[in-house]
Amino acid sequence: YAELHCLTHFSFLRGASRPEELVERAVQLGYQALAITDECSVAGVVRAHAAAKEHELKLIIGSEFQFSDGLRCVLLATSRKGYGQLCRLITQGRRAAEKGTYRLEWRDVFDHEDDSLSFLQDCLALWLPAADPDVTQAQRLQSAFPERLWIAVELLTSGNDRKRLERLQTVGSDLQIPLVASGDV
């Protein structure tokens, strides 16, 4: 198992654990890899990298984003080039808002005729659907990340997990998007 959506305490008011603690716990649980995906940030990856190197755990670098229309996703860098692309998006979002926040508009990032902003070609995407999934969000992500998109299945322990899983399986089947287990740690 590899955890692909994990926030550190650098995601203020959301993540609680230090990156080193998360790496240590992943090792204890026998994970093959851990993705550090702080919200519109890579602040936790330096400390996570040092701990992962010490424990010989594969570290995946990514970030979680929420667009102004509510679409949520995790982007995972597949290479050093992908890391640069991810950082470019973070910078774009941070520069568009007041300090301490970010703002990303789908049209500003992806709706361009020219190829100048198709800068996330070395990243993979995980769609983080809401409790009631909006299929149009998945379709937009699918057009931006062809064959590089998965639906993150994060069970909410709300009593409706079975129904939610069935709904996500239907969406995945209809749109030909594979599902991947994720914990939203």
C-alpha positions as a Markdown table, in Angstrom:
| # | Residue | x | y | z |
|---|---|---|---|---|
| 1 | Tyr | 0.0 | 0.0 | 0.0 |
| 2 | Ala | 1.1 | 3.6 | -0.7 |
| 3 | Glu | -0.7 | 6.5 | 0.9 |
| 4 | Leu | -1.3 | 9.1 | -1.8 |
| 5 | His | -3.0 | 11.9 | 0.1 |
| 6 | Cys | -1.4 | 12.9 | 3.3 |
| 7 | Leu | -1.3 | 16.4 | 5.0 |
| 8 | Thr | 1.3 | 17.5 | 7.5 |
| 9 | His | 1.0 | 20.1 | 10.1 |
| 10 | Phe | 2.2 | 22.6 | 7.4 |
| 11 | Ser | -1.4 | 22.5 | 6.1 |
| 12 | Phe | -2.6 | 24.7 | 8.9 |
| 13 | Leu | -5.9 | 23.8 | 10.7 |
| 14 | Arg | -6.0 | 20.5 | 8.7 |
| 15 | Gly | -2.9 | 18.4 | 9.2 |
| 16 | Ala | -1.8 | 17.6 | 12.7 |
| 17 | Ser | 1.4 | 15.5 | 12.4 |
| 18 | Arg | 5.0 | 16.4 | 11.6 |
| 19 | Pro | 6.3 | 15.0 | 8.3 |
| 20 | Glu | 8.8 | 12.9 | 10.2 |
| 21 | Glu | 6.0 | 11.3 | 12.3 |
| 22 | Leu | 4.1 | 10.5 | 9.2 |
| 23 | Val | 7.1 | 8.8 | 7.6 |
| 24 | Glu | 7.8 | 6.8 | 10.7 |
| 25 | Arg | 4.1 | 5.6 | 10.9 |
| 26 | Ala | 4.1 | 4.7 | 7.3 |
| 27 | Val | 7.2 | 2.5 | 7.9 |
| 28 | Gln | 5.6 | 0.9 | 10.9 |
| 29 | Leu | 2.5 | 0.1 | 8.9 |
| 30 | Gly | 4.6 | -1.4 | 6.1 |
| 31 | Tyr | 3.7 | 1.1 | 3.4 |
| 32 | Gln | 5.7 | 0.9 | 0.2 |
| 33 | Ala | 5.5 | 4.7 | -0.3 |
| 34 | Leu | 4.1 | 7.9 | 1.2 |
| 35 | Ala | 2.9 | 11.0 | -0.7 |
| 36 | Ile | 3.2 | 14.3 | 1.2 |
| 37 | Thr | 0.4 | 16.5 | -0.3 |
| 38 | Asp | 0.0 | 19.6 | 1.8 |
| 39 | Glu | -2.6 | 22.1 | 0.5 |
| 40 | Cys | -1.1 | 24.3 | -2.2 |
| 41 | Ser | 2.3 | 23.8 | -0.6 |
| 42 | Val | 5.4 | 21.6 | -0.6 |
| 43 | Ala | 6.5 | 22.8 | 2.8 |
| 44 | Gly | 6.5 | 19.4 | 4.4 |
| 45 | Val | 8.5 | 17.6 | 1.8 |
| 46 | Val | 12.0 | 18.6 | 3.0 |
| 47 | Arg | 11.6 | 17.1 | 6.4 |
| 48 | Ala | 9.7 | 14.1 | 5.0 |
| 49 | His | 12.5 | 13.5 | 2.5 |
| 50 | Ala | 15.2 | 13.4 | 5.2 |
| 51 | Ala | 13.1 | 11.0 | 7.3 |
| 52 | Ala | 12.1 | 8.8 | 4.3 |
| 53 | Lys | 15.8 | 8.6 | 3.3 |
| 54 | Glu | 16.7 | 7.5 | 6.8 |
| 55 | His | 14.0 | 4.8 | 6.8 |
| 56 | Glu | 14.4 | 3.8 | 3.1 |
| 57 | Leu | 10.8 | 4.7 | 2.3 |
| 58 | Lys | 9.8 | 5.9 | -1.2 |
| 59 | Leu | 8.6 | 9.5 | -0.9 |
| 60 | Ile | 6.1 | 10.9 | -3.4 |
| 61 | Ile | 5.9 | 14.7 | -3.7 |
| 62 | Gly | 2.5 | 16.3 | -4.4 |
| 63 | Ser | 0.1 | 18.9 | -3.3 |
| 64 | Glu | -3.7 | 19.2 | -2.8 |
| 65 | Phe | -5.6 | 21.9 | -4.5 |
| 66 | Gln | -9.1 | 23.3 | -4.3 |
| 67 | Phe | -10.2 | 25.4 | -7.2 |
| 68 | Ser | -12.6 | 28.3 | -6.8 |
| 69 | Asp | -15.5 | 26.3 | -8.2 |
| 70 | Gly | -15.0 | 23.7 | -5.5 |
| 71 | Leu | -13.1 | 21.1 | -7.6 |
| 72 | Arg | -10.6 | 19.3 | -5.3 |
| 73 | Cys | -7.6 | 17.3 | -6.5 |
| 74 | Val | -4.2 | 16.0 | -5.6 |
| 75 | Leu | -1.4 | 16.4 | -8.0 |
| 76 | Leu | 1.6 | 14.1 | -7.8 |
| 77 | Ala | 5.0 | 14.9 | -9.4 |
| 78 | Thr | 6.4 | 11.9 | -11.3 |
| 79 | Ser | 9.9 | 13.5 | -11.8 |
| 80 | Arg | 12.1 | 16.4 | -11.0 |
| 81 | Lys | 10.4 | 18.2 | -14.0 |
| 82 | Gly | 7.0 | 17.4 | -12.5 |
| 83 | Tyr | 8.1 | 18.9 | -9.2 |
| 84 | Gly | 9.0 | 22.1 | -11.0 |
| 85 | Gln | 5.6 | 22.1 | -12.7 |
| 86 | Leu | 3.9 | 21.5 | -9.3 |
| 87 | Cys | 5.8 | 24.4 | -7.8 |
| 88 | Arg | 4.8 | 26.7 | -10.7 |
| 89 | Leu | 1.1 | 26.0 | -10.0 |
| 90 | Ile | 1.6 | 26.6 | -6.3 |
| 91 | Thr | 3.3 | 29.9 | -7.1 |
| 92 | Gln | 0.5 | 30.9 | -9.5 |
| 93 | Gly | -2.2 | 30.2 | -6.9 |
| 94 | Arg | -0.3 | 32.0 | -4.0 |
| 95 | Arg | 0.4 | 35.1 | -6.1 |
| 96 | Ala | -3.3 | 35.4 | -7.0 |
| 97 | Ala | -4.4 | 35.8 | -3.4 |
| 98 | Glu | -3.6 | 37.4 | -0.1 |
| 99 | Lys | -0.7 | 36.1 | 1.9 |
| 100 | Gly | -1.5 | 32.8 | 3.6 |
| 101 | Thr | -4.2 | 31.8 | 1.1 |
| 102 | Tyr | -4.3 | 30.8 | -2.6 |
| 103 | Arg | -6.7 | 31.1 | -5.4 |
| 104 | Leu | -6.9 | 29.0 | -8.5 |
| 105 | Glu | -9.4 | 29.4 | -11.3 |
| 106 | Trp | -9.8 | 26.4 | -13.6 |
| 107 | Arg | -9.9 | 28.7 | -16.7 |
| 108 | Asp | -6.7 | 30.5 | -15.6 |
| 109 | Val | -4.8 | 27.2 | -15.4 |
| 110 | Phe | -6.3 | 24.9 | -18.1 |
| 111 | Asp | -8.6 | 26.7 | -20.5 |
| 112 | His | -6.1 | 28.0 | -23.0 |
| 113 | Glu | -5.9 | 27.6 | -26.7 |
| 114 | Asp | -2.1 | 27.7 | -26.8 |
| 115 | Asp | 0.1 | 25.1 | -25.2 |
| 116 | Ser | 1.9 | 27.5 | -22.9 |
| 117 | Leu | 0.1 | 26.5 | -19.7 |
| 118 | Ser | 0.0 | 22.7 | -20.3 |
| 119 | Phe | 2.7 | 22.7 | -17.7 |
| 120 | Leu | 1.5 | 19.8 | -15.6 |
| 121 | Gln | 2.4 | 17.0 | -18.1 |
| 122 | Asp | 4.7 | 15.4 | -15.6 |
| 123 | Cys | 2.1 | 15.2 | -12.9 |
| 124 | Leu | -0.6 | 12.6 | -12.1 |
| 125 | Ala | -4.0 | 13.7 | -10.7 |
| 126 | Leu | -6.3 | 12.3 | -8.1 |
| 127 | Trp | -9.8 | 13.6 | -8.1 |
| 128 | Leu | -11.1 | 14.2 | -4.6 |
| 129 | Pro | -14.9 | 14.0 | -5.2 |
| 130 | Ala | -17.3 | 15.6 | -2.8 |
| 131 | Ala | -19.9 | 13.6 | -0.8 |
| 132 | Asp | -22.1 | 14.0 | -3.8 |
| 133 | Pro | -19.7 | 13.7 | -6.8 |
| 134 | Asp | -20.0 | 16.2 | -9.6 |
| 135 | Val | -19.2 | 14.2 | -12.8 |
| 136 | Thr | -18.4 | 17.4 | -14.7 |
| 137 | Gln | -15.4 | 17.9 | -12.4 |
| 138 | Ala | -14.1 | 14.5 | -13.3 |
| 139 | Gln | -14.6 | 15.2 | -17.0 |
| 140 | Arg | -12.7 | 18.4 | -16.8 |
| 141 | Leu | -9.8 | 16.7 | -15.0 |
| 142 | Gln | -9.9 | 13.9 | -17.5 |
| 143 | Ser | -9.5 | 16.3 | -20.4 |
| 144 | Ala | -6.5 | 18.0 | -18.6 |
| 145 | Phe | -4.9 | 14.7 | -17.4 |
| 146 | Pro | -5.7 | 12.1 | -20.1 |
| 147 | Glu | -4.6 | 8.7 | -18.9 |
| 148 | Arg | -3.1 | 10.3 | -15.8 |
| 149 | Leu | -6.2 | 10.6 | -13.6 |
| 150 | Trp | -7.6 | 8.4 | -10.8 |
| 151 | Ile | -10.6 | 8.8 | -8.6 |
| 152 | Ala | -9.4 | 8.8 | -5.0 |
| 153 | Val | -11.7 | 6.7 | -2.9 |
| 154 | Glu | -11.6 | 8.0 | 0.6 |
| 155 | Leu | -14.2 | 6.5 | 2.9 |
| 156 | Leu | -15.7 | 9.1 | 5.2 |
| 157 | Thr | -17.0 | 6.7 | 7.9 |
| 158 | Ser | -20.3 | 8.5 | 7.7 |
| 159 | Gly | -22.5 | 5.4 | 7.4 |
| 160 | Asn | -22.8 | 5.9 | 3.7 |
| 161 | Asp | -19.5 | 4.4 | 2.7 |
| 162 | Arg | -20.9 | 1.5 | 0.7 |
| 163 | Lys | -23.2 | 3.7 | -1.2 |
| 164 | Arg | -20.4 | 6.2 | -1.9 |
| 165 | Leu | -18.1 | 3.5 | -3.1 |
| 166 | Glu | -20.8 | 2.2 | -5.4 |
| 167 | Arg | -21.4 | 5.7 | -6.8 |
| 168 | Leu | -17.7 | 6.3 | -7.4 |
| 169 | Gln | -17.3 | 2.8 | -9.1 |
| 170 | Thr | -20.2 | 3.8 | -11.4 |
| 171 | Val | -18.6 | 7.1 | -12.2 |
| 172 | Gly | -15.2 | 5.5 | -12.8 |
| 173 | Ser | -16.8 | 2.8 | -15.1 |
| 174 | Asp | -18.8 | 5.3 | -17.0 |
| 175 | Leu | -15.9 | 7.7 | -17.6 |
| 176 | Gln | -13.2 | 5.0 | -17.8 |
| 177 | Ile | -11.3 | 6.5 | -14.8 |
| 178 | Pro | -9.7 | 4.0 | -12.5 |
| 179 | Leu | -10.2 | 4.2 | -8.7 |
| 180 | Val | -7.4 | 4.2 | -6.2 |
| 181 | Ala | -7.6 | 3.8 | -2.4 |
| 182 | Ser | -6.6 | 6.8 | -0.4 |
| 183 | Gly | -6.8 | 7.7 | 3.3 |
| 184 | Asp | -6.8 | 11.5 | 3.4 |
| 185 | Val | -4.4 | 11.3 | 6.4 |
